[in-house]
Short mmCIF file of C-alpha atoms in Angstrom, two decimals:
data_model
loop_
_atom_site.label_atom_id
_atom_site.label_comp_id
_atom_site.label_asym_id
_atom_site.label_seq_id
_atom_site.Cartn_x
_atom_site.Cartn_y
_atom_site.Cartn_z
CA UNK A 1 80.67 91.43 85.53
CA UNK A 2 84.21 90.11 85.99
CA UNK A 3 84.68 92.26 89.10
CA UNK A 4 81.41 90.93 90.53
CA UNK A 5 82.61 87.38 89.88
CA UNK A 6 85.83 88.18 91.74
CA UNK A 7 83.79 89.50 94.67
CA UNK A 8 81.61 86.37 94.66
CA UNK A 9 84.67 84.10 94.64
CA UNK A 10 86.20 86.10 97.47
CA UNK A 11 82.99 85.71 99.45
CA UNK A 12 83.07 81.95 98.98
CA UNK A 13 86.70 81.67 100.10
CA UNK A 14 86.07 83.95 103.08
CA UNK A 15 83.15 81.77 104.13
CA UNK A 16 85.29 78.63 103.94
CA UNK A 17 88.02 80.27 106.02
CA UNK A 18 85.51 81.34 108.65
CA UNK A 19 84.05 77.83 108.72
CA UNK A 20 87.52 76.44 109.37
CA UNK A 21 87.96 78.99 112.17
CA UNK A 22 84.57 78.08 113.68
CA UNK A 23 85.49 74.40 113.63
CA UNK A 24 88.84 75.14 115.30
CA UNK A 25 87.13 77.24 117.99
CA UNK A 26 84.62 74.46 118.69
CA UNK A 27 87.23 71.65 118.59
CA UNK A 28 90.43 73.10 120.07
CA UNK A 29 91.99 69.67 120.56
CA UNK A 30 91.23 68.35 117.08
CA UNK A 31 94.10 67.80 114.65
CA UNK A 32 91.74 68.25 111.71
CA UNK A 33 91.47 72.01 112.25
CA UNK A 34 94.83 72.72 110.62
CA UNK A 35 94.02 70.40 107.73
CA UNK A 36 90.69 72.16 107.13
CA UNK A 37 92.52 75.47 106.97
CA UNK A 38 95.11 74.04 104.57
CA UNK A 39 92.38 72.78 102.23
CA UNK A 40 90.98 76.33 102.13
CA UNK A 41 94.18 77.57 100.50
CA UNK A 42 93.36 75.72 97.26
CA UNK A 43 90.22 77.80 96.50
CA UNK A 44 92.08 80.84 97.85
CA UNK A 45 94.87 80.34 95.30
CA UNK A 46 92.33 79.81 92.51
CA UNK A 47 90.51 83.02 93.48
CA UNK A 48 93.73 85.05 93.58
CA UNK A 49 94.71 83.71 90.17
CA UNK A 50 91.31 84.71 88.78
CA UNK A 51 91.53 88.18 90.33
CA UNK A 52 94.96 88.74 88.76
CA UNK A 53 93.70 87.59 85.36
CA UNK A 54 90.75 90.01 85.61
CA UNK A 55 93.09 92.86 86.54
CA UNK A 56 95.29 92.12 83.53
CA UNK A 57 92.34 92.34 81.11
CA UNK A 58 90.87 95.50 82.64
CA UNK A 59 90.91 98.17 79.88
CA UNK A 60 91.76 100.87 82.43
CA UNK A 61 95.08 99.16 83.24
CA UNK A 62 96.46 99.25 79.70
CA UNK A 63 99.43 101.63 79.41
CA UNK A 64 98.87 104.40 76.87
CA UNK A 65 100.98 107.35 75.83
CA UNK A 66 98.21 109.79 76.73
CA UNK A 67 97.93 108.47 80.27
CA UNK A 68 101.69 108.54 80.73
CA UNK A 69 101.69 112.23 79.76
CA UNK A 70 99.39 113.08 82.70
CA UNK A 71 101.40 111.05 85.17
CA UNK A 72 99.58 107.70 84.98
CA UNK A 73 102.45 105.47 83.98
CA UNK A 74 102.70 101.69 84.39
CA UNK A 75 103.49 101.94 88.12
CA UNK A 76 100.49 104.09 88.99
CA UNK A 77 98.22 102.02 86.77
CA UNK A 78 99.32 98.89 88.62
CA UNK A 79 98.55 100.63 91.92
CA UNK A 80 95.08 101.58 90.68
CA UNK A 81 94.47 98.01 89.52
CA UNK A 82 95.59 96.69 92.91
CA UNK A 83 93.23 99.08 94.72
CA UNK A 84 90.32 98.08 92.46
CA UNK A 85 91.04 94.39 93.06
CA UNK A 86 91.31 94.94 96.80
CA UNK A 87 87.94 96.74 96.86
CA UNK A 88 86.22 93.89 95.00
CA UNK A 89 87.72 91.24 97.27
CA UNK A 90 86.99 93.23 100.43
CA UNK A 91 83.36 93.51 99.37
CA UNK A 92 83.24 89.73 99.00
CA UNK A 93 84.89 89.20 102.39
CA UNK A 94 82.33 91.49 104.04
CA UNK A 95 79.48 89.54 102.46
CA UNK A 96 81.06 86.29 103.66
CA UNK A 97 81.26 87.62 107.22
CA UNK A 98 77.62 88.72 107.25
CA UNK A 99 76.46 85.42 105.77
CA UNK A 100 78.57 83.42 108.24
CA UNK A 101 77.29 85.33 111.25
CA UNK A 102 73.73 85.00 109.98
CA UNK A 103 73.93 81.22 109.61
CA UNK A 104 75.58 80.92 113.03
CA UNK A 105 72.71 82.81 114.62
CA UNK A 106 74.78 85.82 115.69
CA UNK A 107 72.58 88.06 113.52
CA UNK A 108 68.85 87.71 114.01
CA UNK A 109 65.76 89.04 112.31
CA UNK A 110 66.37 87.40 108.92
CA UNK A 111 65.15 84.08 107.46
CA UNK A 112 67.29 81.02 108.20
CA UNK A 113 69.21 82.75 110.99
CA UNK A 114 71.09 80.09 112.93
CA UNK A 115 70.22 77.40 110.36
CA UNK A 116 73.79 76.05 110.38
CA UNK A 117 74.74 76.75 113.99
CA UNK A 118 75.97 73.21 114.61
CA UNK A 119 78.09 73.09 111.45
CA UNK A 120 79.67 76.50 112.05
CA UNK A 121 80.53 76.06 115.74
CA UNK A 122 78.06 78.56 117.16
CA UNK A 123 78.73 77.36 120.72
CA UNK A 124 82.28 78.80 120.70
CA UNK A 125 83.22 82.45 120.47
CA UNK A 126 85.43 83.60 117.61
CA UNK A 127 88.57 85.72 118.17
CA UNK A 128 88.09 89.00 116.34
CA UNK A 129 91.76 89.27 115.36
CA UNK A 130 91.70 85.83 113.70
CA UNK A 131 88.52 86.72 111.82
CA UNK A 132 90.06 89.93 110.47
CA UNK A 133 93.29 88.20 109.49
CA UNK A 134 91.51 85.42 107.60
CA UNK A 135 89.18 87.82 105.81
CA UNK A 136 92.14 89.98 104.77
CA UNK A 137 94.00 87.10 103.12
CA UNK A 138 92.17 87.24 99.79
CA UNK A 139 92.18 91.06 99.35
CA UNK A 140 95.85 91.39 100.30
CA UNK A 141 97.01 88.44 98.18
CA UNK A 142 94.90 89.44 95.16
CA UNK A 143 95.96 93.10 95.32
CA UNK A 144 99.63 92.19 95.66
CA UNK A 145 99.45 89.70 92.80
CA UNK A 146 97.67 92.20 90.54
CA UNK A 147 100.22 94.93 91.25
CA UNK A 148 103.16 92.62 90.56
CA UNK A 149 101.60 91.18 87.39
CA UNK A 150 100.80 94.58 85.90
CA UNK A 151 104.07 96.17 86.96
CA UNK A 152 105.92 93.39 85.15
CA UNK A 153 103.91 93.86 81.97
CA UNK A 154 106.23 94.27 78.98
CA UNK A 155 106.55 97.69 77.43
CA UNK A 156 105.21 96.38 74.14
CA UNK A 157 101.84 95.66 75.71
CA UNK A 158 100.70 99.20 75.05
CA UNK A 159 101.45 98.83 71.38
CA UNK A 160 99.73 95.47 71.13
CA UNK A 161 96.43 96.72 72.52
CA UNK A 162 96.40 100.40 71.56
CA UNK A 163 94.13 101.11 68.62
CA UNK A 164 95.98 104.29 67.76
CA UNK A 165 99.39 102.76 67.21
CA UNK A 166 101.28 102.27 63.98
CA UNK A 167 100.43 99.30 61.78
CA UNK A 168 102.27 96.08 62.48
CA UNK A 169 104.86 95.35 59.78
CA UNK A 170 103.94 92.40 57.59
CA UNK A 171 107.19 90.59 58.31
CA UNK A 172 106.35 90.51 62.06
CA UNK A 173 102.93 88.76 61.67
CA UNK A 174 104.13 85.01 61.50
CA UNK A 175 107.36 85.49 63.48
CA UNK A 176 107.80 82.44 65.83
CA UNK A 177 108.21 83.00 69.55
CA UNK A 178 111.00 81.54 71.62
CA UNK A 179 110.10 78.21 73.27
CA UNK A 180 109.20 78.49 76.96
CA UNK A 181 111.19 76.52 79.47
CA UNK A 182 109.95 74.42 82.33
CA UNK A 183 108.57 71.38 80.52
CA UNK A 184 111.05 68.86 82.02
CA UNK A 185 110.54 70.33 85.51
CA UNK A 186 106.80 70.21 85.05
CA UNK A 187 106.87 66.55 84.09
CA UNK A 188 109.11 65.76 87.07
CA UNK A 189 106.85 67.62 89.53
CA UNK A 190 103.74 65.92 88.15
CA UNK A 191 105.35 62.49 88.53
CA UNK A 192 106.46 63.37 92.05
CA UNK A 193 102.94 64.48 92.98
CA UNK A 194 101.41 61.24 91.71
CA UNK A 195 104.04 59.28 93.62
CA UNK A 196 103.27 61.13 96.85
CA UNK A 197 99.53 60.47 96.41
CA UNK A 198 100.22 56.78 95.82
CA UNK A 199 102.43 56.64 98.90
CA UNK A 200 99.77 58.35 101.04
CA UNK A 201 97.16 55.78 100.00
CA UNK A 202 99.10 52.84 101.42
CA UNK A 203 97.74 51.06 104.45
CA UNK A 204 94.09 51.05 103.33
CA UNK A 205 93.80 47.86 101.24
CA UNK A 206 90.36 46.86 100.07
CA UNK A 207 88.65 50.19 100.72
CA UNK A 208 88.59 53.48 98.85
CA UNK A 209 90.59 56.37 100.12
CA UNK A 210 88.52 58.66 102.40
CA UNK A 211 88.66 61.66 100.13
CA UNK A 212 85.93 64.22 99.99
CA UNK A 213 83.28 63.26 102.54
CA UNK A 214 84.61 65.77 105.05
CA UNK A 215 87.46 68.20 104.83
CA UNK A 216 89.29 66.64 107.78
CA UNK A 217 89.08 63.06 106.47
CA UNK A 218 91.95 63.35 103.99
CA UNK A 219 95.56 63.04 105.14
CA UNK A 220 97.80 66.03 104.52
CA UNK A 221 100.05 64.02 102.19
CA UNK A 222 97.25 63.78 99.64
CA UNK A 223 97.03 67.56 99.66
CA UNK A 224 100.79 67.77 99.20
CA UNK A 225 100.70 65.29 96.31
CA UNK A 226 97.85 67.06 94.54
CA UNK A 227 99.59 70.41 95.00
CA UNK A 228 102.78 69.06 93.44
CA UNK A 229 100.76 67.65 90.54
CA UNK A 230 99.00 70.98 89.98
CA UNK A 231 102.28 72.91 90.09
CA UNK A 232 103.84 70.44 87.68
CA UNK A 233 101.00 70.71 85.17
CA UNK A 234 101.02 74.52 85.45
CA UNK A 235 104.78 74.51 84.84
CA UNK A 236 104.51 72.14 81.88
CA UNK A 237 101.46 73.88 80.37
CA UNK A 238 103.34 76.57 78.38
CA UNK A 239 105.76 74.01 76.96
CA UNK A 240 102.92 71.67 75.98
CA UNK A 241 101.02 74.52 74.33
CA UNK A 242 104.13 75.55 72.42
CA UNK A 243 104.67 71.95 71.33
CA UNK A 244 101.04 71.76 70.20
CA UNK A 245 101.53 74.83 68.03
CA UNK A 246 104.72 73.41 66.58
CA UNK A 247 103.02 70.13 65.69
CA UNK A 248 100.31 72.03 63.84
CA UNK A 249 102.93 73.32 61.43
CA UNK A 250 104.43 69.97 60.49
CA UNK A 251 104.00 68.20 57.15
CA UNK A 252 103.82 71.17 54.75
CA UNK A 253 101.20 73.32 56.49
CA UNK A 254 98.83 75.63 54.66
CA UNK A 255 98.10 79.22 55.60
CA UNK A 256 95.48 78.31 58.23
CA UNK A 257 97.60 75.70 59.97
CA UNK A 258 100.66 77.95 59.85
CA UNK A 259 98.74 80.85 61.38
CA UNK A 260 97.13 78.66 64.05
CA UNK A 261 100.47 77.12 65.01
CA UNK A 262 102.32 80.42 65.17
CA UNK A 263 99.61 81.98 67.33
CA UNK A 264 99.72 79.03 69.73
CA UNK A 265 103.49 79.32 69.98
CA UNK A 266 103.19 83.04 70.65
CA UNK A 267 100.46 82.59 73.29
CA UNK A 268 102.03 79.57 74.99
CA UNK A 269 103.18 81.52 78.05
CA UNK A 270 99.90 83.40 78.40
CA UNK A 271 97.40 80.54 78.18
CA UNK A 272 99.59 77.51 78.89
CA UNK A 273 99.70 77.95 82.65
CA UNK A 274 95.90 78.36 83.07
CA UNK A 275 95.43 75.34 80.80
CA UNK A 276 97.72 73.26 83.00
CA UNK A 277 95.86 74.30 86.15
CA UNK A 278 92.49 73.49 84.60
CA UNK A 279 93.91 70.11 83.60
CA UNK A 280 94.97 69.47 87.23
CA UNK A 281 91.61 70.52 88.64
CA UNK A 282 89.56 68.47 86.19
CA UNK A 283 91.75 65.42 86.75
CA UNK A 284 91.12 65.73 90.51
CA UNK A 285 87.37 66.02 89.90
CA UNK A 286 87.36 62.98 87.60
CA UNK A 287 89.37 60.96 90.13
CA UNK A 288 87.01 61.95 92.97
CA UNK A 289 83.91 60.97 91.01
CA UNK A 290 85.55 57.73 89.93
CA UNK A 291 86.01 56.88 93.61
CA UNK A 292 82.81 58.24 95.13
CA UNK A 293 80.47 59.23 92.32
CA UNK A 294 78.25 56.17 92.83
CA UNK A 295 79.18 55.39 96.43
CA UNK A 296 77.00 55.73 99.51
CA UNK A 297 78.97 58.59 101.06
CA UNK A 298 77.93 62.01 99.75
CA UNK A 299 80.16 64.99 99.32
CA UNK A 300 80.10 67.35 102.27
CA UNK A 301 78.60 70.83 101.75
CA UNK A 302 81.85 72.66 102.44
CA UNK A 303 83.76 70.35 100.12
CA UNK A 304 81.16 70.95 97.42
CA UNK A 305 81.51 74.73 97.86
CA UNK A 306 85.28 74.50 97.66
CA UNK A 307 85.10 72.33 94.54
CA UNK A 308 82.71 74.77 92.84
CA UNK A 309 85.03 77.67 93.67
CA UNK A 310 88.13 75.92 92.36
CA UNK A 311 86.53 74.67 89.14
CA UNK A 312 84.73 77.95 88.51
CA UNK A 313 87.72 80.18 89.20
CA UNK A 314 90.20 78.14 87.17
CA UNK A 315 87.82 77.93 84.21
CA UNK A 316 87.08 81.65 84.41
CA UNK A 317 90.83 82.34 84.57
CA UNK A 318 91.38 80.34 81.41
CA UNK A 319 88.61 82.21 79.59
CA UNK A 320 89.95 85.54 80.84
CA UNK A 321 93.46 84.65 79.68
CA UNK A 322 92.05 83.76 76.27
CA UNK A 323 90.38 87.18 76.19
CA UNK A 324 93.69 88.82 77.08
CA UNK A 325 95.38 86.89 74.27
CA UNK A 326 92.69 88.06 71.85
CA UNK A 327 93.24 91.66 72.91
CA UNK A 328 96.98 91.28 72.48
CA UNK A 329 96.72 90.05 68.89
CA UNK A 330 93.92 92.41 67.82
CA UNK A 331 96.31 94.69 65.91
CA UNK A 332 97.89 91.70 64.17
CA UNK A 333 94.45 90.44 63.10
CA UNK A 334 93.60 93.86 61.67
CA UNK A 335 96.93 93.92 59.83
CA UNK A 336 96.18 90.53 58.28
CA UNK A 337 92.79 91.75 57.13
CA UNK A 338 94.40 94.84 55.59
CA UNK A 339 96.81 92.57 53.72
CA UNK A 340 93.85 90.70 52.20
CA UNK A 341 93.49 87.67 54.45
CA UNK A 342 89.86 86.45 54.49
CA UNK A 343 88.03 86.64 57.80
CA UNK A 344 86.99 83.00 57.39
CA UNK A 345 90.66 81.98 57.52
CA UNK A 346 91.08 83.74 60.87
CA UNK A 347 87.99 82.00 62.25
CA UNK A 348 89.22 78.65 60.95
CA UNK A 349 92.60 79.21 62.62
CA UNK A 350 90.85 79.97 65.92
CA UNK A 351 88.77 76.79 65.69
CA UNK A 352 91.85 74.76 64.76
CA UNK A 353 93.73 76.05 67.81
CA UNK A 354 90.85 75.05 70.09
CA UNK A 355 90.64 71.57 68.58
CA UNK A 356 94.40 71.05 68.83
CA UNK A 357 94.50 72.08 72.50
CA UNK A 358 91.54 69.85 73.28
CA UNK A 359 93.15 66.91 71.51
CA UNK A 360 96.30 67.33 73.61
CA UNK A 361 94.99 68.26 77.06
CA UNK A 362 91.84 66.10 77.21
CA UNK A 363 93.72 62.75 77.07
CA UNK A 364 96.36 64.17 79.41
CA UNK A 365 93.67 65.11 81.95
CA UNK A 366 92.10 61.68 81.74
CA UNK A 367 95.47 59.94 82.12
CA UNK A 368 96.39 62.00 85.19
CA UNK A 369 92.97 61.26 86.73
CA UNK A 370 93.34 57.53 86.14
CA UNK A 371 96.86 57.48 87.59
CA UNK A 372 95.70 59.44 90.63
CA UNK A 373 92.70 57.18 91.27
CA UNK A 374 94.44 53.88 90.55
CA UNK A 375 96.18 53.48 93.94
CA UNK A 376 92.98 54.50 95.77
CA UNK A 377 90.60 52.00 94.20
CA UNK A 378 89.95 48.73 96.05
#
């Protein structure tokens, strides 16, 4: 199912890239063609991130001693994961091409052929080389990212997820992890992104900023500002998650709070970055609806598709990272149960972690959205 979701996301991104190419072919003198293509890189980045997260949680990519004995070490497993990711994304790109040609009217004999000929620039011919290059972006980027992510997997990953390993020593179960860096840089990048967005909104007093009606209606500086904000929140996410886990252990914590806090500190690097990206995406969605949710101008169809891809892929990446974290601590959970810890305590610690993260990131998301929309409101 996760591989099919990757293929579907790749198909959506490929369709957006082909739409940008069709617009550029039909409007060769328009300056909005480059901006349309730049906007497509946001869902492309979200799709690549999701594909890498799926590759990391694939059971076939986990290093095991038995596989190493037959020559399937970490390097070859990363190559196999990259090939599997490339196949899924290539399938999605092929579907996008067929769907695009069908809606343009280049393929006939099916329902709705040529239904979007005007939107997709059916009057202009498409260069085949450009089509192939754009459709290859997602498979190549996702395969490369998967190979690099799995090749850099720590050697202890096999022990964390292998059911046949030795029991985890009791003294290693609440051992605190080292704090991740990047929190000051993340805060600085987020502030810089908000400042760039505020600067880009100058010169339009008394009217909302022309954000998502059409892809070419937004100045490039808004894209730059939002990108800086997203990078800043992704950089600050691990530090904020670690801080959240540390706060859970203040004021004489009990066993549940201590366990929940230590797990959050240990998983800060794994789930903090996807949490920060989800925070950035949701803040952008809230800001957009605050500006145009009740206005007369609707969202364009391509903008809606891009927004669905970004929100869906970032949310799926967060859930997949949470699944990876659960796999990584499975042996520790079994060790706690063998030591006599009740299963209800483990469930309570899981619920407490979710509540603590929600209490920290929900107000942060709302604050970022308000700060982003404030300079754009009349």
